[in-house]
Short mmCIF file of C-alpha atoms in Angstrom, two decimals:
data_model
loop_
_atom_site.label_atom_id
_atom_site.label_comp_id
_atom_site.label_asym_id
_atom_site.label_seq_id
_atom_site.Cartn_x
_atom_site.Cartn_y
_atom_site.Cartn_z
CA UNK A 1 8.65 -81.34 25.75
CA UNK A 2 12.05 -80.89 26.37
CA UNK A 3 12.05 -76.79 26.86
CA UNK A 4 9.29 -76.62 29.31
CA UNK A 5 10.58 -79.52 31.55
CA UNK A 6 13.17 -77.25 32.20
CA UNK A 7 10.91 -74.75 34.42
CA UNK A 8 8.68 -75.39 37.57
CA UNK A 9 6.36 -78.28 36.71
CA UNK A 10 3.11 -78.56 38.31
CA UNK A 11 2.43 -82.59 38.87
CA UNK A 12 -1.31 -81.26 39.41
CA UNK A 13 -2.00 -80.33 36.03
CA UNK A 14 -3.89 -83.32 34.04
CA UNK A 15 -2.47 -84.23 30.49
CA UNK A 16 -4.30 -86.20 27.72
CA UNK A 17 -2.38 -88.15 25.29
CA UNK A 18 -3.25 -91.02 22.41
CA UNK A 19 0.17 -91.29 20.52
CA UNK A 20 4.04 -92.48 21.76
CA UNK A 21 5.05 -89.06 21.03
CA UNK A 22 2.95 -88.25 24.23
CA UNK A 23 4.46 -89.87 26.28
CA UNK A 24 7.30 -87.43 27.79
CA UNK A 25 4.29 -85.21 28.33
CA UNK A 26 2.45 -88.31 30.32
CA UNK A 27 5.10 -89.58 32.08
CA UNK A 28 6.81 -85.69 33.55
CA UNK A 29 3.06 -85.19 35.02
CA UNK A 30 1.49 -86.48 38.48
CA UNK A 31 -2.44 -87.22 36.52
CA UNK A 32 -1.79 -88.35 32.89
CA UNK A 33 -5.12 -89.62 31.09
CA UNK A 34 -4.32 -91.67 27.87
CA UNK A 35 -7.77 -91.81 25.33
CA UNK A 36 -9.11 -94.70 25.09
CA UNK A 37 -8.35 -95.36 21.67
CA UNK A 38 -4.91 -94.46 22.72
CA UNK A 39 -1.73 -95.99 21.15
CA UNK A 40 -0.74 -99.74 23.36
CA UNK A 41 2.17 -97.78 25.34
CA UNK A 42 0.32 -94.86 25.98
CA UNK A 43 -2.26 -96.52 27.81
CA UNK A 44 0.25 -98.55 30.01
CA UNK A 45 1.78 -95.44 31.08
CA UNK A 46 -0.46 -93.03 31.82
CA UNK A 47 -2.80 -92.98 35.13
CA UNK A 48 -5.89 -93.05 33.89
CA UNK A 49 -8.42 -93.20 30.94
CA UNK A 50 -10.37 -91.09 29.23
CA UNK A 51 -13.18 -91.86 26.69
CA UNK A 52 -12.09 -91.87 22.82
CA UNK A 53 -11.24 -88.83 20.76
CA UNK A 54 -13.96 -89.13 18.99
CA UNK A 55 -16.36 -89.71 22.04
CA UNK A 56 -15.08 -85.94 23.11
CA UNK A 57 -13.21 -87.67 25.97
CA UNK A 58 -11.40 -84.20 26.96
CA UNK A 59 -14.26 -82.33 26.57
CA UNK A 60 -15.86 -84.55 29.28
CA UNK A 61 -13.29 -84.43 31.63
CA UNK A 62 -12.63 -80.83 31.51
CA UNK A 63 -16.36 -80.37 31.75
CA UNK A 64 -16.71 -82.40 35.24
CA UNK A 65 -13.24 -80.81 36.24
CA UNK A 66 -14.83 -77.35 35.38
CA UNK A 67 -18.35 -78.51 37.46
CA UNK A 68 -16.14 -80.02 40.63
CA UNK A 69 -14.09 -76.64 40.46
CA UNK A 70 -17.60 -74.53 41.00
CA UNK A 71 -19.02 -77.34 43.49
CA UNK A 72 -16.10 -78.13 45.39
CA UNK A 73 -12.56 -76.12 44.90
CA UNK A 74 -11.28 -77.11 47.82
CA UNK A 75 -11.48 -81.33 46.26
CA UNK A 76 -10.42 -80.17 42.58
CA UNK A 77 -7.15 -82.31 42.36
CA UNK A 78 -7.08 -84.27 38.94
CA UNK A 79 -7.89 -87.73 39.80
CA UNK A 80 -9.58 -87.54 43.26
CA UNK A 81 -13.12 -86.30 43.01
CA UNK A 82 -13.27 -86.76 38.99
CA UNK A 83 -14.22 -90.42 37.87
CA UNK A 84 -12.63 -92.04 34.79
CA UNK A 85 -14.93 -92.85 31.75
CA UNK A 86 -14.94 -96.48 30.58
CA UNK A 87 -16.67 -98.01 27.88
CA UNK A 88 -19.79 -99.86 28.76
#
């Protein structure tokens, strides 16, 4: 993570993370979503959740931030209009 720090980070972007060496990656980024069978540090630091790997927790986010993008592209800012999964 260190190389790309170095250039014009966008605080916009979401990142997804389950393991401590996430966790540059989480913390340099305005809407970090840690899995929900994330690592105990990762899910203290980052600013949201996201189901499990295995539950295709990316895949569902990126598919509701792909279907808010076509509804609404004027609300598409990670974290706003996109709800966090939780287990039931």
């Amino acid at each position: 993570m260190e190389r790309p720090t170095r250039r014009r980070q966008s605080t916009r972007s979401p990142t997804f993370g389950d393991m401590p060496n996430d966790l540059p990656m989480l913390t340099a980024v305005g809407h970090s979503y840690a899995m929900a069978n994330a690592h105990p540090d990762v899910l203290r630091a980052a600013h949201h959740r996201a189901l499990a790997n295995d539950e295709d927790g990316v895949a569902q986010l990126l598919e509701q931030f792909v279907d808010t993008l076509v509804r609404r592209p004027d609300r598409l800012i990670p974290g706003s209009t996109v709800r966090e999964f939780s287990r039931p």
